[in-house]
Short mmCIF file of C-alpha atoms in Angstrom, two decimals:
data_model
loop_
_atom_site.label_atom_id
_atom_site.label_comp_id
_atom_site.label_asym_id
_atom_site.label_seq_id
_atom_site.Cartn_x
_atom_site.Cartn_y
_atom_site.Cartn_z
CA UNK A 17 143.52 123.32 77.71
CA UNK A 18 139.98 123.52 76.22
CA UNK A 19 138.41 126.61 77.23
CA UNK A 20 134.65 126.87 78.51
CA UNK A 21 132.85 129.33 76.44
CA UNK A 22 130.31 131.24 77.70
CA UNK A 23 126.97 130.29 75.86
CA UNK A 24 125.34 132.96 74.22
CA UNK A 25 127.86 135.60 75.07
CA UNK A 26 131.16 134.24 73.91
CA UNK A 27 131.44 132.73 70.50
CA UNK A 28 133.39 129.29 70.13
CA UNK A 29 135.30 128.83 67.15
CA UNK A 30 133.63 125.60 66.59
CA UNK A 31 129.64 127.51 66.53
CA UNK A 32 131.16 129.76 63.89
CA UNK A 33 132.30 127.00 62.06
CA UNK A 34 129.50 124.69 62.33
CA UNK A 35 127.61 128.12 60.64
CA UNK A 36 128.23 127.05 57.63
CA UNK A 37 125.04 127.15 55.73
CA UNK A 38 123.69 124.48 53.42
CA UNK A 39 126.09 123.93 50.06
CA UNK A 40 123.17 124.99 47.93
CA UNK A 41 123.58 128.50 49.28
CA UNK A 42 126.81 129.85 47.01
CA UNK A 43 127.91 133.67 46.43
CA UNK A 44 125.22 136.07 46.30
CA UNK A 45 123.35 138.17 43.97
CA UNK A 46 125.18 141.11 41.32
CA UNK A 47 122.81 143.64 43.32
CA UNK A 48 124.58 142.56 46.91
CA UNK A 49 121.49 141.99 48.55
CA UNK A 50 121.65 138.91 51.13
CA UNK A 51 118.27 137.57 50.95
CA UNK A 52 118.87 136.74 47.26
CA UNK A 53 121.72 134.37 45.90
CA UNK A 54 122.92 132.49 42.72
CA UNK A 55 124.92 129.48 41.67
CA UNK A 56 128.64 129.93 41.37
CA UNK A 57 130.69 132.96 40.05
CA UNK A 58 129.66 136.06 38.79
CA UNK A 59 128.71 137.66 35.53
CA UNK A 60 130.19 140.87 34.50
CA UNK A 61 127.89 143.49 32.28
CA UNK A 62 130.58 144.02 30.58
CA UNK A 63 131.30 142.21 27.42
CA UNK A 64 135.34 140.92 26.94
CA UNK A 65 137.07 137.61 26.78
CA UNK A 66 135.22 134.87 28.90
CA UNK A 67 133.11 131.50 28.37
CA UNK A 68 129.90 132.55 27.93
CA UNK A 69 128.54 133.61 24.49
CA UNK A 70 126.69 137.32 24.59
CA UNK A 71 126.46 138.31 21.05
CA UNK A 72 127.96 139.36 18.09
CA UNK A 73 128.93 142.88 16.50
CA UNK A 74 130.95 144.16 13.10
CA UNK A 75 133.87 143.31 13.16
CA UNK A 76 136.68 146.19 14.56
CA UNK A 77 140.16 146.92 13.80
CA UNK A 78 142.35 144.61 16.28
CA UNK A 79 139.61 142.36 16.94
CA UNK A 80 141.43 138.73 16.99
CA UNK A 81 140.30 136.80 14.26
CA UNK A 82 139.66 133.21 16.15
CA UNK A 83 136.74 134.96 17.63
CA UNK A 84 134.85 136.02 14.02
CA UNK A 85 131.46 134.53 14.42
CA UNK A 86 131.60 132.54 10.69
CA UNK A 87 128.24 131.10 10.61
CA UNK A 88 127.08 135.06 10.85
CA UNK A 89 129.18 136.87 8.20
CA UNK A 90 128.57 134.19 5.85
CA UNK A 91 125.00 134.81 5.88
CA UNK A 92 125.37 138.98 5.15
CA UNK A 93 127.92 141.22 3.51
CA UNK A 94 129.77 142.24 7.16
CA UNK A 95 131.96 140.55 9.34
CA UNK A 96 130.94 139.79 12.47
CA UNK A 97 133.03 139.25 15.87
CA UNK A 98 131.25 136.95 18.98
CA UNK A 99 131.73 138.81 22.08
CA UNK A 100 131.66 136.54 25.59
CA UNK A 101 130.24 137.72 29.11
CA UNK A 102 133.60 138.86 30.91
CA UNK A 103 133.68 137.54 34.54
CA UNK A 104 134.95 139.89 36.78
CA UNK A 105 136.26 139.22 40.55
CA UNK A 106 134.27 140.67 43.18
CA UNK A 107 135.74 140.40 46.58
CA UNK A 108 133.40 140.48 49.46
CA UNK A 109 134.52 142.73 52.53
CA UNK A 110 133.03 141.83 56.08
CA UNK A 111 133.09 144.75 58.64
CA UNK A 112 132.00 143.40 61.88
CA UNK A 113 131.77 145.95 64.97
CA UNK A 114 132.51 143.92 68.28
CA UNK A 115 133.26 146.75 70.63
CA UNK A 116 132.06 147.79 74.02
CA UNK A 117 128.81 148.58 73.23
CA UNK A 118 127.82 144.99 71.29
CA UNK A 119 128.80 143.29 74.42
CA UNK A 120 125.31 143.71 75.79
CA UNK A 121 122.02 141.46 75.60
CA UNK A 122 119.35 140.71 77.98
CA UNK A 123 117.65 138.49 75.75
CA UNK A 124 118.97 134.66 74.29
CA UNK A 125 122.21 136.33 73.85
CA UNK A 126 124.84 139.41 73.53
CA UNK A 127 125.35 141.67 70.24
CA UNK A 128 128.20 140.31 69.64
CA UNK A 129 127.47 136.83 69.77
CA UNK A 130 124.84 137.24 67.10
CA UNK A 131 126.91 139.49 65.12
CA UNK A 132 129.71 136.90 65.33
CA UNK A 133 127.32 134.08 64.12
CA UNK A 134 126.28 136.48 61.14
CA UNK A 135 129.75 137.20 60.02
CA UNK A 136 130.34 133.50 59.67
CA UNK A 137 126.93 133.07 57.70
CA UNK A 138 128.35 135.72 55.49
CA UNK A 139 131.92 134.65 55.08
CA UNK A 140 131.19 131.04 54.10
CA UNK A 141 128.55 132.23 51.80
CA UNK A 142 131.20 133.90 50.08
CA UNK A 143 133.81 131.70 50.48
CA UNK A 144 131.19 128.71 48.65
CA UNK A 145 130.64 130.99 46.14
CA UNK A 146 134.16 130.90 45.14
CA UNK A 147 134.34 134.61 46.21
CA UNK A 148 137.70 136.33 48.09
CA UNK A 149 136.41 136.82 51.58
CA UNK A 150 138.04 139.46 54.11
CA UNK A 151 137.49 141.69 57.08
CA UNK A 152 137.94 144.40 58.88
CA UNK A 153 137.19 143.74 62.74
CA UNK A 154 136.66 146.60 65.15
CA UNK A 155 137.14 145.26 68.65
CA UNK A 156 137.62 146.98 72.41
CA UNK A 157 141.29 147.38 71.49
CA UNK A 158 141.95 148.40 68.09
CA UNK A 159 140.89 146.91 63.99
CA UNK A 160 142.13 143.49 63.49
CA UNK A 161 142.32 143.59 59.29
CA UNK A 162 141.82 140.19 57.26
CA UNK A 163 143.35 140.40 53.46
CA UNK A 164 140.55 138.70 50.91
CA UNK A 165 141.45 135.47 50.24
CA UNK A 166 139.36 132.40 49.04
CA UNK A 167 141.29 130.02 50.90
CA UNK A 168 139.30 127.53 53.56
CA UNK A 169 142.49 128.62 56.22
CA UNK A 170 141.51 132.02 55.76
CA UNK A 171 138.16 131.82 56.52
CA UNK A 172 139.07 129.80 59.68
CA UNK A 173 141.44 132.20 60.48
CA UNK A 174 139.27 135.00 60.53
CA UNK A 175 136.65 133.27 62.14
CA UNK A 176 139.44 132.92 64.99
CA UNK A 177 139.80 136.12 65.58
CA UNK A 178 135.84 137.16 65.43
CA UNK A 179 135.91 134.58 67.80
CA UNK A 180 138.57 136.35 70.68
CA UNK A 181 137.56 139.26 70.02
CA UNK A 182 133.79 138.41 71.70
CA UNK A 183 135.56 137.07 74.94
CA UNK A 184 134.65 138.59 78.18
CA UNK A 185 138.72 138.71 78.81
CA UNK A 186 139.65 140.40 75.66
CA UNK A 187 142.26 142.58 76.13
CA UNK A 188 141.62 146.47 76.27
CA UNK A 189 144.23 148.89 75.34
CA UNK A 190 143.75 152.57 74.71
CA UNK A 191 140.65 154.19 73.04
CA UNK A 192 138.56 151.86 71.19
CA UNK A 193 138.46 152.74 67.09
CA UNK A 194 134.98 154.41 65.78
CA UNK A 195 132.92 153.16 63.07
CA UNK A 196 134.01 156.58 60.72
CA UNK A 197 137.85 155.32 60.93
CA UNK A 198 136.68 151.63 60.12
CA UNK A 199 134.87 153.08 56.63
CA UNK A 200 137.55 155.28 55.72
CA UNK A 201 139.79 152.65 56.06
CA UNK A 202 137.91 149.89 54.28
CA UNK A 203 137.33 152.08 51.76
CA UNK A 204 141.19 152.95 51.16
CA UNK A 205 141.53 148.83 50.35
CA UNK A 206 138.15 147.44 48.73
CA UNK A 207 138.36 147.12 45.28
CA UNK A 208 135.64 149.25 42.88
CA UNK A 209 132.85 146.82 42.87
CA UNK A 210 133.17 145.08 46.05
CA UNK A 211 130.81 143.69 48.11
CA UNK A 212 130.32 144.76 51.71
CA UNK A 213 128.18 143.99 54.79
CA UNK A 214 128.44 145.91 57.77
CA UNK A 215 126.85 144.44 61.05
CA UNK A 216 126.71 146.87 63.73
CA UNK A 217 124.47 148.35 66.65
CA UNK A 218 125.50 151.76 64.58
CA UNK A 219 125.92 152.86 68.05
CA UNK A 220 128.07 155.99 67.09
CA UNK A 221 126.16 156.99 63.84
CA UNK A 222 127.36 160.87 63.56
CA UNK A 223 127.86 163.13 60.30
CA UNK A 224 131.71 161.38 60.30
CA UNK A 225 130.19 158.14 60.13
CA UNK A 226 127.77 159.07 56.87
CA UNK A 227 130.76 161.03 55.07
CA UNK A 228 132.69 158.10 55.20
CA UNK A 229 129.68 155.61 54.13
CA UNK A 230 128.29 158.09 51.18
CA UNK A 231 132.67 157.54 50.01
CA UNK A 232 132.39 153.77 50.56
CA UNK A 233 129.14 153.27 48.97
CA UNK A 234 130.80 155.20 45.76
CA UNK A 235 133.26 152.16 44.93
CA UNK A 236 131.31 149.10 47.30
CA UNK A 237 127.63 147.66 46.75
CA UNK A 238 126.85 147.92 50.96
CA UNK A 239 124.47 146.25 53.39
CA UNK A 240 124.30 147.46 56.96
CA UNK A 241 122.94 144.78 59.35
CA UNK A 242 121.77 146.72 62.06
CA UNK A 243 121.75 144.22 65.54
CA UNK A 244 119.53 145.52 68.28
CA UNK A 245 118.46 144.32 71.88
CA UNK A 246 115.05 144.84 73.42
CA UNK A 247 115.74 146.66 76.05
CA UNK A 248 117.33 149.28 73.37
CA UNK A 249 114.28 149.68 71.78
CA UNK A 250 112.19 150.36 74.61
CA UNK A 251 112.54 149.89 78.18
CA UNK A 252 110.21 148.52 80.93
CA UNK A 253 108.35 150.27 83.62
CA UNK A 254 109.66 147.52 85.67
CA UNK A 255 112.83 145.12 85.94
CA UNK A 256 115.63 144.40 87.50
CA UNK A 257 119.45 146.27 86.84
CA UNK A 258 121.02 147.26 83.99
CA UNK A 259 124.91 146.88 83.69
CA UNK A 260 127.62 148.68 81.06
CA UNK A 261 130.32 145.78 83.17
CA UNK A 262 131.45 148.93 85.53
CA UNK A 263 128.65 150.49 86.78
CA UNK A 264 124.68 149.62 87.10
CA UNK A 265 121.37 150.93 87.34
CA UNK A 266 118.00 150.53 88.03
CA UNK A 267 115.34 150.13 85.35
CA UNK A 268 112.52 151.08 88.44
CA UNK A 269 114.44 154.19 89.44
CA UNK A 270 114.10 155.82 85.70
CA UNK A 271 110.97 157.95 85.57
CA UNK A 272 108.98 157.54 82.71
CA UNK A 273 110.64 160.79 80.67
CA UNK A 274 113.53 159.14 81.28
CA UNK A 275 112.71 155.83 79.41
CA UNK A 276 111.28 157.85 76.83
CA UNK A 277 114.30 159.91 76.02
CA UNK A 278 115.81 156.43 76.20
CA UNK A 279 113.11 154.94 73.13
CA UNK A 280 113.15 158.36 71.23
CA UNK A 281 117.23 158.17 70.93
CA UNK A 282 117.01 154.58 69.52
CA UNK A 283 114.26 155.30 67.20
CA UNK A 284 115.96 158.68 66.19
CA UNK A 285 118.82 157.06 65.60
CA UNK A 286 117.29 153.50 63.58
CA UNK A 287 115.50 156.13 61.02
CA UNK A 288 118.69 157.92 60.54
CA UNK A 289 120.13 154.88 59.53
CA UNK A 290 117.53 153.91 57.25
CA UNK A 291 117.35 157.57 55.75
CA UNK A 292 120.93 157.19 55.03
CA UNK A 293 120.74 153.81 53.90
CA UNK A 294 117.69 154.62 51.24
CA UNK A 295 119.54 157.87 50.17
CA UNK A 296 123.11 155.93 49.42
CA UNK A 297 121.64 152.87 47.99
CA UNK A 298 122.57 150.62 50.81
CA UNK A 299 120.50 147.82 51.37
CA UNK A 300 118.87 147.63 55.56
CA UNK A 301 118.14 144.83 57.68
CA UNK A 302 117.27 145.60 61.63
CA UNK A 303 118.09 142.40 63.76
CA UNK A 304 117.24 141.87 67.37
CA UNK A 305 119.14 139.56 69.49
CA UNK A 306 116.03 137.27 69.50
CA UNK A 307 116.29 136.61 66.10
CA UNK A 308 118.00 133.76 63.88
CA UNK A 309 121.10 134.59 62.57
CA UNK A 310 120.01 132.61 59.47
CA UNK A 311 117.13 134.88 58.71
CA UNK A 312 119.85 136.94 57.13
CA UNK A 313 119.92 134.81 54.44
CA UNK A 314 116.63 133.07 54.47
CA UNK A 315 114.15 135.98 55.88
CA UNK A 316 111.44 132.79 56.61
CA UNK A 317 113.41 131.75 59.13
CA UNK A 318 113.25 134.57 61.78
CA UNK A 319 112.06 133.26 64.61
CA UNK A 320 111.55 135.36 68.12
CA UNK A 321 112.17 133.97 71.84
CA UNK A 322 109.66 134.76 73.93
#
């Protein structure tokens, strides 16, 4: 039976798919920055066997003599050894935070939704570049883990389960997991060198939370995508009810300290982000739910709903 997704909220399998950016977008940039990309696989800095010529030194003890650069030594009194750029694999990690609190919007769309649509930007961006793409989900009921893996039924897979876990009927058992135990654990599996994006509301950001990201950022190049919704940022004087799925309340019944306890803790909390982001290295980008999910990769794009 084909099931009736809930636009804007709930993210079909077939959206995520259909995310696939253009072909000419493949793999992304040594420095792990999104908004930059290049054509096809990587190039180590180191030097070691490989395809691509880098350039020659005397020759060594052990060196393997097919790779003496003749042309070279015959012109001078040494012998010289070519060296090739070494390509080195460099799996790209995907944490994607769909819990409780991403399940909110109350403009276009929810968190999640948009954090969904980002995660499959990201993944086949990877997976074009000929890159092993994997995840680590955190959803209401536990971490759903994806092994890297440049396969197409991978991707697809994972995009599955990004996919269930923004249904409004998602199963809920026990205590959902926090953003600290989704680091330390992604940072137990990534390989040294790794790339990883992490798109999040960062709505439990604590000292636990930066411990485990200052560990991470020592073997992964990181990106937090930080997804927002307007009403987060700042709320109205006026407006109707606001709703966690349990209980409500009323935007007009807040007095005005109230909403600005309620701007101070968001802003507190983006420029703790970005503090910790500019201190590890990490690069930042701040989403809000009325933005295109493509703007992630092409920043020309963003676009606001009014």
């Amino acid at each position: 039976m084909t099931r009736d997704y809930a636009q804007g909220i709930e993210a079909a399998p077939s959206d995520l798919i259909r995310a696939r950016p253009d072909r000419s977008v493949t793999g992304f940039a040594p420095g792990g920055r999104v908004s930059t990309h290049l054509w096809g696989a990587n190039r180590s800095v180191f030097r070691g066997r490989g395809m691509e010529y880098a350039e020659s030194r005397a020759y060594q003890p052990g060196d393997e003599p097919r790779s003496i650069d003749w042309r070279l030594t015959a012109r001078s009194d040494t012998t010289y050894t070519k060296l090739y750029h070494e390509e080195r694999e460099r799996p790209v990690y995907l944490l994607i935070d769909l819990r409780s609190p991403m399940h909110f919007g109350t403009r276009r769309r929810f968190k999640s939704n948009l954090a969904a649509e980002i995660a499959a930007l990201l993944a086949w961006t990877g997976h074009d570049g000929g890159d092993r793409v994997g995840a680590t989900i955190l959803t209401r009921s536990g971490l759903v883990e994806v092994a890297p893996s440049r396969s197409r039924a991978s991707v697809l897979g994972m995009l599955k389960r990004v996919s269930d876990a923004t249904l409004l009927d998602a199963e809920q058992d026990g205590a959902e997991p926090s953003m600290a135990t989704a680091l330390k654990r992604l940072t137990k599996v990534c390989r040294p060198g790794s790339l990883v994006f992490v798109v999040s509301d960062f709505s439990d950001l604590d000292a636990a939370t930066e411990r485990e990201f200052r560990r991470l950022t020592r073997r992964a190049n990181v990106t937090c995508i930080s997804i927002h919704d307007r009403m987060e940022e700042a709320l109205p004087a006026t407006g109707g009810r606001l709703s966690d799925g349990s209980g409500a309340i009323g935007v007009t019944s807040l007095t005005r300290a109230a909403r600005e306890r309620h701007s101070a803790g968001f802003a507190e909390r983006n420029a703790r982000l970005n503090a910790l982001a500019g201190h590890l290295g990490m690069a930042f980008h701040s989403l809000s739910t009325e933005d295109e999910a493509q703007s992630i990769l092409f920043p020309h794009r963003r676009r606001a709903v009014a």
